[in-house]
Structure formats: C-alpha cells, structure tokens
PDB file of C-alpha atoms in Angstrom:
ATOM      1  CA  MET A1479     -10.962 -12.395  14.010  1.00  0.00           C
ATOM      2  CA  ASP A1480     -14.433 -11.229  14.965  1.00  0.00           C
ATOM      3  CA  GLN A1481     -16.224  -8.564  12.953  1.00  0.00           C
ATOM      4  CA  PRO A1482     -16.103  -5.084  14.463  1.00  0.00           C
ATOM      5  CA  THR A1483     -18.875  -3.308  16.278  1.00  0.00           C
ATOM      6  CA  PRO A1484     -20.917  -1.332  15.425  1.00  0.00           C
ATOM      7  CA  PRO A1485     -22.235  -3.438  12.519  1.00  0.00           C
ATOM      8  CA  VAL A1486     -21.123  -2.353   9.056  1.00  0.00           C
ATOM      9  CA  PRO A1487     -22.765  -2.998   5.673  1.00  0.00           C
ATOM     10  CA  ASP A1488     -21.766  -5.930   3.492  1.00  0.00           C
ATOM     11  CA  ARG A1489     -20.698  -3.514   0.754  1.00  0.00           C
ATOM     12  CA  VAL A1490     -20.500   0.180  -0.060  1.00  0.00           C
ATOM     13  CA  ARG A1491     -20.220   2.253  -3.218  1.00  0.00           C
ATOM     14  CA  GLY A1492     -17.033   4.287  -3.294  1.00  0.00           C
ATOM     15  CA  THR A1493     -15.049   6.305  -5.817  1.00  0.00           C
ATOM     16  CA  ILE A1494     -11.753   4.782  -6.892  1.00  0.00           C
ATOM     17  CA  ASN A1495      -9.208   6.902  -8.779  1.00  0.00           C
ATOM     18  CA  TYR A1496      -7.991   4.863 -11.726  1.00  0.00           C
ATOM     19  CA  THR A1497      -5.586   6.077 -14.422  1.00  0.00           C
ATOM     20  CA  VAL A1498      -6.357   6.550 -18.110  1.00  0.00           C
ATOM     21  CA  ASP A1499      -4.431   4.177 -20.377  1.00  0.00           C
ATOM     22  CA  ASN A1500      -3.433   6.522 -23.215  1.00  0.00           C
ATOM     23  CA  GLY A1501      -0.294   4.639 -24.223  1.00  0.00           C
ATOM     24  CA  ILE A1502       2.004   7.131 -22.468  1.00  0.00           C
ATOM     25  CA  PRO A1503       3.432   6.397 -19.003  1.00  0.00           C
ATOM     26  CA  PRO A1504       1.710   8.638 -16.452  1.00  0.00           C
ATOM     27  CA  ASP A1505       4.041  10.747 -14.351  1.00  0.00           C
ATOM     28  CA  TYR A1506       4.225  12.495 -10.987  1.00  0.00           C
ATOM     29  CA  TYR A1507       6.714  15.235 -10.151  1.00  0.00           C
ATOM     30  CA  PHE A1508       8.129  15.750  -6.659  1.00  0.00           C
ATOM     31  CA  TYR A1509       9.182  19.242  -7.696  1.00  0.00           C
ATOM     32  CA  GLU A1510       7.778  21.991  -9.905  1.00  0.00           C
ATOM     33  CA  PRO A1511       8.655  20.987 -13.488  1.00  0.00           C
ATOM     34  CA  ASP A1512       9.500  23.423 -16.235  1.00  0.00           C
ATOM     35  CA  PRO A1513       6.326  25.049 -17.637  1.00  0.00           C
ATOM     36  CA  SER A1514       7.136  23.564 -21.046  1.00  0.00           C
ATOM     37  CA  VAL A1515       6.674  19.996 -19.709  1.00  0.00           C
ATOM     38  CA  THR A1516       3.456  18.286 -20.801  1.00  0.00           C
ATOM     39  CA  LEU A1517       2.125  16.489 -17.753  1.00  0.00           C
ATOM     40  CA  ASN A1518       0.361  13.132 -17.882  1.00  0.00           C
ATOM     41  CA  PRO A1519      -0.991  12.797 -14.341  1.00  0.00           C
ATOM     42  CA  PRO A1520      -2.410   9.582 -12.866  1.00  0.00           C
ATOM     43  CA  GLY A1521      -5.743   9.166 -11.142  1.00  0.00           C
ATOM     44  CA  THR A1522      -7.925  11.080 -13.588  1.00  0.00           C
ATOM     45  CA  ASP A1523     -10.328   8.211 -14.330  1.00  0.00           C
ATOM     46  CA  LEU A1524     -12.728   8.279 -11.367  1.00  0.00           C
ATOM     47  CA  ARG A1525     -15.044   5.271 -11.115  1.00  0.00           C
ATOM     48  CA  GLU A1526     -17.713   4.439  -8.601  1.00  0.00           C
ATOM     49  CA  VAL A1527     -17.285   0.778  -7.681  1.00  0.00           C
ATOM     50  CA  GLU A1528     -18.628  -1.716  -5.198  1.00  0.00           C
ATOM     51  CA  ILE A1529     -16.254  -2.253  -2.280  1.00  0.00           C
ATOM     52  CA  ARG A1530     -17.036  -5.334  -0.216  1.00  0.00           C
ATOM     53  CA  ASN A1531     -16.662  -5.677   3.526  1.00  0.00           C
ATOM     54  CA  GLY A1532     -13.896  -8.258   3.974  1.00  0.00           C
ATOM     55  CA  TRP A1533     -14.666  -9.132   7.587  1.00  0.00           C
ATOM     56  CA  PRO A1534     -16.978 -12.089   6.810  1.00  0.00           C
ATOM     57  CA  GLU A1535     -14.142 -13.660   4.778  1.00  0.00           C
ATOM     58  CA  VAL A1536     -11.203 -12.419   6.851  1.00  0.00           C
ATOM     59  CA  ASP A1537      -9.753 -15.885   7.506  1.00  0.00           C
ATOM     60  CA  ARG A1538     -10.017 -16.926   3.849  1.00  0.00           C
ATOM     61  CA  PHE A1539      -7.692 -14.359   2.274  1.00  0.00           C
ATOM     62  CA  ASP A1540      -4.196 -15.471   1.271  1.00  0.00           C
ATOM     63  CA  LEU A1541      -1.063 -13.474   0.440  1.00  0.00           C
ATOM     64  CA  ASP A1542      -0.241 -15.589  -2.598  1.00  0.00           C
ATOM     65  CA  ARG A1543      -3.820 -15.671  -3.931  1.00  0.00           C
ATOM     66  CA  GLU A1544      -5.637 -12.381  -3.224  1.00  0.00           C
ATOM     67  CA  GLY A1545      -2.361 -10.723  -2.215  1.00  0.00           C
ATOM     68  CA  PHE A1546      -3.355  -9.471   1.243  1.00  0.00           C
ATOM     69  CA  VAL A1547      -4.343 -10.617   4.728  1.00  0.00           C
ATOM     70  CA  LEU A1548      -5.539  -8.930   7.908  1.00  0.00           C
ATOM     71  CA  LYS A1549      -3.885 -10.199  11.078  1.00  0.00           C
ATOM     72  CA  PRO A1550      -3.609  -9.302  14.786  1.00  0.00           C
ATOM     73  CA  PHE A1551      -0.780  -6.917  15.623  1.00  0.00           C
ATOM     74  CA  PRO A1552       0.407  -5.828  19.096  1.00  0.00           C
ATOM     75  CA  ALA A1553      -0.870  -2.342  19.936  1.00  0.00           C
ATOM     76  CA  GLY A1554       1.562  -1.475  22.734  1.00  0.00           C
ATOM     77  CA  PHE A1555       3.860   0.892  20.828  1.00  0.00           C
ATOM     78  CA  GLY A1556       3.065   4.565  21.403  1.00  0.00           C
ATOM     79  CA  PRO A1557       5.664   7.176  20.326  1.00  0.00           C
ATOM     80  CA  PHE A1558       4.752   7.441  16.635  1.00  0.00           C
ATOM     81  CA  ASP A1559       5.869  11.080  16.704  1.00  0.00           C
ATOM     82  CA  ASP A1560       9.471   9.952  17.309  1.00  0.00           C
ATOM     83  CA  ASP A1561      11.120   8.672  14.142  1.00  0.00           C
ATOM     84  CA  ALA A1562      14.095   7.145  15.973  1.00  0.00           C
ATOM     85  CA  ALA A1563      11.786   5.346  18.397  1.00  0.00           C
ATOM     86  CA  ILE A1564       9.774   3.946  15.501  1.00  0.00           C
ATOM     87  CA  ARG A1565      12.905   2.486  13.977  1.00  0.00           C
ATOM     88  CA  SER A1566      14.261   1.049  17.223  1.00  0.00           C
ATOM     89  CA  GLY A1567      11.031  -0.069  18.871  1.00  0.00           C
ATOM     90  CA  PHE A1568       8.359  -0.540  16.198  1.00  0.00           C
ATOM     91  CA  TYR A1569      10.429  -1.946  13.324  1.00  0.00           C
ATOM     92  CA  PRO A1570      11.313  -5.146  15.255  1.00  0.00           C
ATOM     93  CA  GLN A1571       7.585  -5.791  15.788  1.00  0.00           C
ATOM     94  CA  VAL A1572       6.950  -5.360  12.063  1.00  0.00           C
ATOM     95  CA  GLU A1573       9.858  -7.637  11.148  1.00  0.00           C
ATOM     96  CA  ASP A1574       8.500 -10.364  13.409  1.00  0.00           C
ATOM     97  CA  PHE A1575       4.969  -9.858  12.029  1.00  0.00           C
ATOM     98  CA  VAL A1576       6.115 -10.243   8.412  1.00  0.00           C
ATOM     99  CA  LYS A1577       8.281 -13.292   9.136  1.00  0.00           C
ATOM    100  CA  ARG A1578       5.490 -14.972  11.066  1.00  0.00           C
ATOM    101  CA  ASN A1579       2.894 -14.434   8.339  1.00  0.00           C
ATOM    102  CA  THR A1580       5.023 -15.100   5.253  1.00  0.00           C
ATOM    103  CA  GLY A1581       7.586 -17.704   6.281  1.00  0.00           C
ATOM    104  CA  ALA A1582      10.438 -15.464   5.108  1.00  0.00           C
ATOM    105  CA  ARG A1583      13.879 -16.284   6.488  1.00  0.00           C
ATOM    106  CA  ARG A1584      14.931 -12.627   6.516  1.00  0.00           C
ATOM    107  CA  VAL A1585      13.038  -9.332   6.476  1.00  0.00           C
ATOM    108  CA  VAL A1586      14.580  -5.909   5.798  1.00  0.00           C
ATOM    109  CA  ILE A1587      12.538  -2.795   6.606  1.00  0.00           C
ATOM    110  CA  PHE A1588      13.570   0.168   4.501  1.00  0.00           C
ATOM    111  CA  ASP A1589      11.111   2.972   5.251  1.00  0.00           C
ATOM    112  CA  HIS A1590       7.798   4.019   6.733  1.00  0.00           C
ATOM    113  CA  THR A1591       5.203   6.718   6.176  1.00  0.00           C
ATOM    114  CA  ILE A1592       2.807   8.267   8.654  1.00  0.00           C
ATOM    115  CA  ARG A1593      -0.397   9.099   6.835  1.00  0.00           C
ATOM    116  CA  ARG A1594      -2.806  11.797   7.948  1.00  0.00           C
ATOM    117  CA  ARG A1595      -5.067  14.287   6.227  1.00  0.00           C
ATOM    118  CA  LEU A1596      -2.638  16.904   4.928  1.00  0.00           C
ATOM    119  CA  PRO A1597      -2.793  19.601   2.263  1.00  0.00           C
ATOM    120  CA  ALA A1598      -1.974  18.400  -1.234  1.00  0.00           C
ATOM    121  CA  ASP A1599       0.780  21.040  -1.429  1.00  0.00           C
ATOM    122  CA  LEU A1600       4.079  19.144  -1.586  1.00  0.00           C
ATOM    123  CA  LYS A1601       5.778  21.916   0.393  1.00  0.00           C
ATOM    124  CA  VAL A1602       3.749  20.950   3.471  1.00  0.00           C
ATOM    125  CA  GLN A1603       4.641  17.261   3.204  1.00  0.00           C
ATOM    126  CA  THR A1604       7.804  15.511   4.355  1.00  0.00           C
ATOM    127  CA  GLU A1605       9.499  12.215   3.581  1.00  0.00           C
ATOM    128  CA  VAL A1606       7.659  10.611   6.507  1.00  0.00           C
ATOM    129  CA  GLN A1607       4.472  12.679   6.826  1.00  0.00           C
ATOM    130  CA  ARG A1608       2.209  12.169   3.799  1.00  0.00           C
ATOM    131  CA  PRO A1609      -1.526  12.356   3.114  1.00  0.00           C
ATOM    132  CA  ALA A1610      -3.622   9.272   2.478  1.00  0.00           C
ATOM    133  CA  VAL A1611      -3.190   8.218  -1.155  1.00  0.00           C
ATOM    134  CA  LEU A1612      -6.464   8.350  -3.081  1.00  0.00           C
ATOM    135  CA  LEU A1613      -4.955   6.631  -6.106  1.00  0.00           C
ATOM    136  CA  VAL A1614      -4.967   2.977  -7.132  1.00  0.00           C
ATOM    137  CA  HIS A1615      -1.329   1.908  -7.167  1.00  0.00           C
ATOM    138  CA  SER A1616       1.187  -0.768  -6.261  1.00  0.00           C
ATOM    139  CA  ASP A1617       4.525   0.452  -4.946  1.00  0.00           C
ATOM    140  CA  TYR A1618       6.940  -1.454  -7.204  1.00  0.00           C
ATOM    141  CA  THR A1619       7.242  -2.827 -10.731  1.00  0.00           C
ATOM    142  CA  VAL A1620       9.081  -5.727 -12.346  1.00  0.00           C
ATOM    143  CA  ALA A1621      12.037  -3.352 -12.763  1.00  0.00           C
ATOM    144  CA  SER A1622      11.936  -1.203  -9.632  1.00  0.00           C
ATOM    145  CA  GLY A1623      11.546  -4.139  -7.226  1.00  0.00           C
ATOM    146  CA  PRO A1624      14.922  -5.737  -8.017  1.00  0.00           C
ATOM    147  CA  GLN A1625      16.493  -2.290  -8.362  1.00  0.00           C
ATOM    148  CA  ARG A1626      15.425  -1.467  -4.813  1.00  0.00           C
ATOM    149  CA  VAL A1627      17.298  -4.550  -3.578  1.00  0.00           C
ATOM    150  CA  ARG A1628      20.398  -3.446  -5.502  1.00  0.00           C
ATOM    151  CA  ASP A1629      20.139   0.094  -4.137  1.00  0.00           C
ATOM    152  CA  LEU A1630      19.804  -0.950  -0.506  1.00  0.00           C
ATOM    153  CA  LEU A1631      21.889  -4.137  -0.365  1.00  0.00           C
ATOM    154  CA  PRO A1632      24.449  -3.760  -3.173  1.00  0.00           C
ATOM    155  CA  GLU A1633      26.978  -6.222  -1.756  1.00  0.00           C
ATOM    156  CA  GLU A1634      24.390  -8.992  -1.379  1.00  0.00           C
ATOM    157  CA  ALA A1635      22.027  -8.194  -4.234  1.00  0.00           C
ATOM    158  CA  ASP A1636      23.176 -10.791  -6.769  1.00  0.00           C
ATOM    159  CA  GLU A1637      22.910 -13.599  -4.246  1.00  0.00           C
ATOM    160  CA  LEU A1638      19.584 -12.404  -2.834  1.00  0.00           C
ATOM    161  CA  LEU A1639      18.009 -11.907  -6.254  1.00  0.00           C
ATOM    162  CA  GLY A1640      18.946 -15.454  -7.176  1.00  0.00           C
ATOM    163  CA  ARG A1641      16.189 -16.636  -4.842  1.00  0.00           C
ATOM    164  CA  ARG A1642      12.634 -15.530  -4.206  1.00  0.00           C
ATOM    165  CA  VAL A1643      12.204 -11.929  -3.054  1.00  0.00           C
ATOM    166  CA  ALA A1644       8.874 -10.354  -2.112  1.00  0.00           C
ATOM    167  CA  PHE A1645       7.984  -6.877  -0.873  1.00  0.00           C
ATOM    168  CA  TYR A1646       5.218  -6.483   1.699  1.00  0.00           C
ATOM    169  CA  ASN A1647       3.643  -3.378   3.173  1.00  0.00           C
ATOM    170  CA  VAL A1648       2.260  -3.342   6.709  1.00  0.00           C
ATOM    171  CA  TRP A1649      -0.557  -0.824   7.250  1.00  0.00           C
ATOM    172  CA  LYS A1650      -2.250  -0.101  10.571  1.00  0.00           C
ATOM    173  CA  SER A1651      -3.902   2.599  12.624  1.00  0.00           C
ATOM    174  CA  LEU A1652      -1.653   4.413  15.092  1.00  0.00           C
ATOM    175  CA  TYR A1653      -3.988   4.611  18.085  1.00  0.00           C
ATOM    176  CA  GLU A1654      -7.694   4.654  17.230  1.00  0.00           C
ATOM    177  CA  VAL A1655     -10.343   2.807  15.261  1.00  0.00           C
ATOM    178  CA  VAL A1656     -10.192   3.757  11.563  1.00  0.00           C
ATOM    179  CA  GLU A1657     -13.379   5.763  11.003  1.00  0.00           C
ATOM    180  CA  GLU A1658     -12.476   7.559   7.769  1.00  0.00           C
ATOM    181  CA  LEU A1659     -10.366   6.964   4.660  1.00  0.00           C
ATOM    182  CA  PRO A1660     -10.078   3.170   4.964  1.00  0.00           C
ATOM    183  CA  LEU A1661      -7.708   1.273   2.694  1.00  0.00           C
ATOM    184  CA  ALA A1662      -9.267  -0.748  -0.137  1.00  0.00           C
ATOM    185  CA  MET A1663      -7.484  -3.705  -1.709  1.00  0.00           C
ATOM    186  CA  CYS A1664      -7.976  -5.024  -5.248  1.00  0.00           C
ATOM    187  CA  ASP A1665      -8.203  -8.819  -5.110  1.00  0.00           C
ATOM    188  CA  ALA A1666      -5.227  -9.939  -7.223  1.00  0.00           C
ATOM    189  CA  THR A1667      -7.267 -12.783  -8.721  1.00  0.00           C
ATOM    190  CA  SER A1668      -9.487 -10.163 -10.370  1.00  0.00           C
ATOM    191  CA  GLN A1669      -6.749  -8.047 -11.945  1.00  0.00           C
ATOM    192  CA  GLY A1670      -4.749  -8.794 -15.083  1.00  0.00           C
ATOM    193  CA  ASP A1671      -1.169  -7.939 -15.976  1.00  0.00           C
ATOM    194  CA  GLY A1672      -2.456  -5.504 -18.581  1.00  0.00           C
ATOM    195  CA  ASP A1673      -4.299  -3.551 -15.888  1.00  0.00           C
ATOM    196  CA  MET A1674      -1.003  -2.378 -14.400  1.00  0.00           C
ATOM    197  CA  LEU A1675       0.417   0.809 -15.922  1.00  0.00           C
ATOM    198  CA  ARG A1676       3.992   1.894 -15.279  1.00  0.00           C
ATOM    199  CA  MET A1677       4.091   5.371 -13.745  1.00  0.00           C
ATOM    200  CA  GLU A1678       7.247   7.460 -13.630  1.00  0.00           C
ATOM    201  CA  LEU A1679       8.119   9.212 -10.369  1.00  0.00           C
ATOM    202  CA  LYS A1680      10.127  12.297 -11.262  1.00  0.00           C
ATOM    203  CA  TYR A1681      12.712  13.487  -8.755  1.00  0.00           C
ATOM    204  CA  ARG A1682      15.324  16.093  -9.616  1.00  0.00           C
ATOM    205  CA  GLU A1683      18.146  13.567  -9.378  1.00  0.00           C
ATOM    206  CA  ARG A1684      16.447  10.398 -10.633  1.00  0.00           C
ATOM    207  CA  THR A1685      13.300   8.798 -12.034  1.00  0.00           C
ATOM    208  CA  GLY A1686      11.622   5.927 -10.199  1.00  0.00           C
ATOM    209  CA  GLU A1687       8.564   3.919 -11.138  1.00  0.00           C
ATOM    210  CA  ILE A1688       5.518   2.266  -9.602  1.00  0.00           C
ATOM    211  CA  TYR A1689       2.344   0.758 -10.996  1.00  0.00           C
ATOM    212  CA  VAL A1690      -0.982   2.514 -11.235  1.00  0.00           C
ATOM    213  CA  MET A1691      -4.060   0.780 -12.599  1.00  0.00           C
ATOM    214  CA  ARG A1692      -6.490   1.227 -15.433  1.00  0.00           C
ATOM    215  CA  HIS A1693     -10.128   0.398 -14.807  1.00  0.00           C
ATOM    216  CA  ALA A1694     -11.513  -3.052 -15.536  1.00  0.00           C
ATOM    217  CA  PRO A1695     -15.091  -4.053 -14.652  1.00  0.00           C
ATOM    218  CA  GLN A1696     -14.036  -7.395 -13.158  1.00  0.00           C
ATOM    219  CA  HIS A1697     -11.956  -5.818 -10.368  1.00  0.00           C
ATOM    220  CA  ARG A1698     -13.074  -6.990  -6.948  1.00  0.00           C
ATOM    221  CA  TRP A1699     -12.485  -4.466  -4.159  1.00  0.00           C
ATOM    222  CA  ILE A1700     -12.262  -5.349  -0.461  1.00  0.00           C
ATOM    223  CA  TYR A1701     -11.931  -3.246   2.688  1.00  0.00           C
ATOM    224  CA  PHE A1702     -11.989  -3.865   6.428  1.00  0.00           C
ATOM    225  CA  PRO A1703     -14.090  -1.160   8.088  1.00  0.00           C
ATOM    226  CA  HIS A1704     -13.347  -0.068  11.657  1.00  0.00           C
ATOM    227  CA  MET A1705      -9.895  -1.610  11.888  1.00  0.00           C
ATOM    228  CA  THR A1706      -8.378  -1.123  15.332  1.00  0.00           C
ATOM    229  CA  ALA A1707      -4.813  -0.417  16.425  1.00  0.00           C
ATOM    230  CA  ASP A1708      -4.263  -4.091  17.281  1.00  0.00           C
ATOM    231  CA  GLN A1709      -4.834  -5.188  13.671  1.00  0.00           C
ATOM    232  CA  ALA A1710      -2.691  -4.732  10.566  1.00  0.00           C
ATOM    233  CA  LEU A1711      -3.109  -5.234   6.843  1.00  0.00           C
ATOM    234  CA  LEU A1712      -0.251  -7.109   5.225  1.00  0.00           C
ATOM    235  CA  PHE A1713      -0.195  -6.831   1.442  1.00  0.00           C
ATOM    236  CA  LYS A1714       2.210  -7.600  -1.358  1.00  0.00           C
ATOM    237  CA  THR A1715       3.697  -4.968  -3.653  1.00  0.00           C
ATOM    238  CA  TYR A1716       6.219  -7.124  -5.525  1.00  0.00           C
ATOM    239  CA  ASP A1717       7.064 -10.812  -5.889  1.00  0.00           C
ATOM    240  CA  SER A1718       9.870 -12.200  -8.019  1.00  0.00           C
ATOM    241  CA  GLU A1719       8.033 -15.519  -8.528  1.00  0.00           C
ATOM    242  CA  THR A1720       6.155 -15.876 -11.819  1.00  0.00           C
ATOM    243  CA  ASP A1721       4.319 -19.127 -11.049  1.00  0.00           C
ATOM    244  CA  GLY A1722       0.812 -17.639 -10.998  1.00  0.00           C
ATOM    245  CA  ARG A1723       0.767 -16.309  -7.438  1.00  0.00           C
ATOM    246  CA  ALA A1724      -0.132 -12.688  -6.682  1.00  0.00           C
ATOM    247  CA  ARG A1725       2.764 -10.380  -7.546  1.00  0.00           C
ATOM    248  CA  PHE A1726       1.374  -6.834  -7.292  1.00  0.00           C
ATOM    249  CA  VAL A1727      -1.703  -5.686  -5.383  1.00  0.00           C
ATOM    250  CA  GLY A1728      -3.531  -2.520  -6.334  1.00  0.00           C
ATOM    251  CA  HIS A1729      -4.662  -0.551  -3.299  1.00  0.00           C
ATOM    252  CA  SER A1730      -6.063   2.866  -2.467  1.00  0.00           C
ATOM    253  CA  ALA A1731      -7.593   4.845   0.340  1.00  0.00           C
ATOM    254  CA  PHE A1732     -11.151   5.937  -0.411  1.00  0.00           C
ATOM    255  CA  GLU A1733     -13.863   8.160   1.016  1.00  0.00           C
ATOM    256  CA  ASP A1734     -16.268   5.791   2.780  1.00  0.00           C
ATOM    257  CA  PRO A1735     -19.826   7.108   2.255  1.00  0.00           C
ATOM    258  CA  ASN A1736     -20.775   5.754   5.699  1.00  0.00           C
ATOM    259  CA  THR A1737     -18.214   7.912   7.504  1.00  0.00           C
ATOM    260  CA  PRO A1738     -20.043   9.923  10.195  1.00  0.00           C
ATOM    261  CA  PRO A1739     -19.598  13.716  10.229  1.00  0.00           C
ATOM    262  CA  ASN A1740     -17.823  13.562  13.598  1.00  0.00           C
ATOM    263  CA  ALA A1741     -15.464  10.705  12.627  1.00  0.00           C
ATOM    264  CA  ARG A1742     -12.003  10.666  14.141  1.00  0.00           C
ATOM    265  CA  LYS A1743      -9.375  11.695  11.613  1.00  0.00           C
ATOM    266  CA  ARG A1744      -7.430   8.730  10.371  1.00  0.00           C
ATOM    267  CA  GLU A1745      -3.822   8.415  11.547  1.00  0.00           C
ATOM    268  CA  SER A1746      -1.983   5.400  10.195  1.00  0.00           C
ATOM    269  CA  ILE A1747       1.477   4.072   9.493  1.00  0.00           C
ATOM    270  CA  GLU A1748       2.642   2.147   6.448  1.00  0.00           C
ATOM    271  CA  VAL A1749       5.921   0.231   6.693  1.00  0.00           C
ATOM    272  CA  ARG A1750       7.652  -1.153   3.597  1.00  0.00           C
ATOM    273  CA  THR A1751       9.614  -4.356   3.794  1.00  0.00           C
ATOM    274  CA  MET A1752      11.661  -6.745   1.676  1.00  0.00           C
ATOM    275  CA  ALA A1753      11.321 -10.439   2.477  1.00  0.00           C
ATOM    276  CA  PHE A1754      13.889 -13.023   1.405  1.00  0.00           C
ATOM    277  CA  PHE A1755      13.130 -16.729   1.158  1.00  0.00           C
TER     278      PHE A1755
END
C-alpha cells in the first residue's frame, strides 16, 4: 500500500506506559474494591521511546515474525452505532479478512469494542464503548487463551485445543483518517518472554488475566500514521504454537506529538477473534 498524504516523519518520540516489575502481579478492578485492598496498578512506568513510521516497510511485516500486518479492508459498512448491525453485517467482513490473511480454516468472533475519547470513570463506560487504551498490553496469556476457548466453545474445546489456535485482533478507523491516538505495535522480534507480566483483571464474579509489559531498551515500536477507514491492523494476541513464531504482541495507543490542535477525534473499532488451523 502507498504511504499516506500528507507526508509524515520517519519516526516520532512518544510516551509509552509500561508497568513496573515488582514481583507482584499488577491488577485492575472493574469495580470499587474494598478500601483495605492494596492496589498494584499497571502503566506507572512512563517511558519516552522512538516509534517508527511503518509505512516504508508495510509489505515486509509478517504475523508470525513481527506479529502484525496492515492490510486493505472494505470501508462500506456504516452503522457502527448499531450493535446488532455490527454483528450481522460487519462480523462477516472481519471473519473473511482474518481467514484470508492467516490461512485459518475457521474463525470465531467473540466480541468488539468501539474506542473513543471517554472519561476514565468506569461508570461512564460500557462493555462496548471504551476509551483508547494508553497501556502496553496483550489481551491473552498462556493460561487465559485456552481458557477463552473452553469458555466459549465448551463442547468442542478439547478437539480444537489439540491443534493450533491463534487469537487475532482487527483494529480500524470507523469512518475517518486517524489523526490522533494512533495504535503502536511492539515488534515481537524485539520483545522477550520475560518482558510480559501477568496482570489480573478483577471482576466481582471472577478474575481474568492479560499481559502487560515491563520496559526493555531493545523494544522496537511501529505505528502507521494517518490510517484510513479502508485499512485495518491485524495483530496477534495469543498463539498456541511454541516453535519460535510471535505469540503475543504488545500494543498501545499513544499521544502522537505531531497531532494538530484541530485533529479529528479518533473513532475506531477493535474486533477480537479466535482462529483455528
């Protein structure tokens, strides 16, 4: 794909919110915990890093090497304010997109999130409407990936988990060019297993887990400035294979220092999928 216009710099300096590795799993509560609880929040290690423009290398990236690719995506769908329409009309496009770019024989879409600038107050957020996440994370762990398959497909889980399973997220703009809060990807070849920290997600009825990341100077960050609605990032958040390919990709929105004061507010959708091979 051609680079966007107007021209963008080869690299920027941006702040990435890493997590301190203090030997205790960081946690995030989706409710107000008891005042006696000692919190260990993620994202408190802010680092200014170089984030490279990925457009000059856009055709080189590989899902099993760097862990992400940017590909064309049809921009014809419109009713992103209608959850039922998203599931009936947009999900089939995403399923086809993931199959076409991964070679998976089957793709199951299990949720989506519309991301806009919203207050940090959890009371204002919903299951579908969330703010952009300014935290380096990957959505699943070695434990929560397989557990998600068991939760959603209990009758088939044993058979499905006997073969390769990979989770991919599809991220794209709803309607406009992305002019603020772009998504940065950490090249999986630059991150080590020890950089991933298990974070506990505390719900009233259960505890889930994802990965956040500790800082390492060798991390290589990539973004694609001025993405349009007919392009989508496809990136991996879990892979059952342990043969050296990318398994988890750290990613985060960030404040682009080149964002103009009158930039259009970012509106994007992120769809989470399971791919079976």
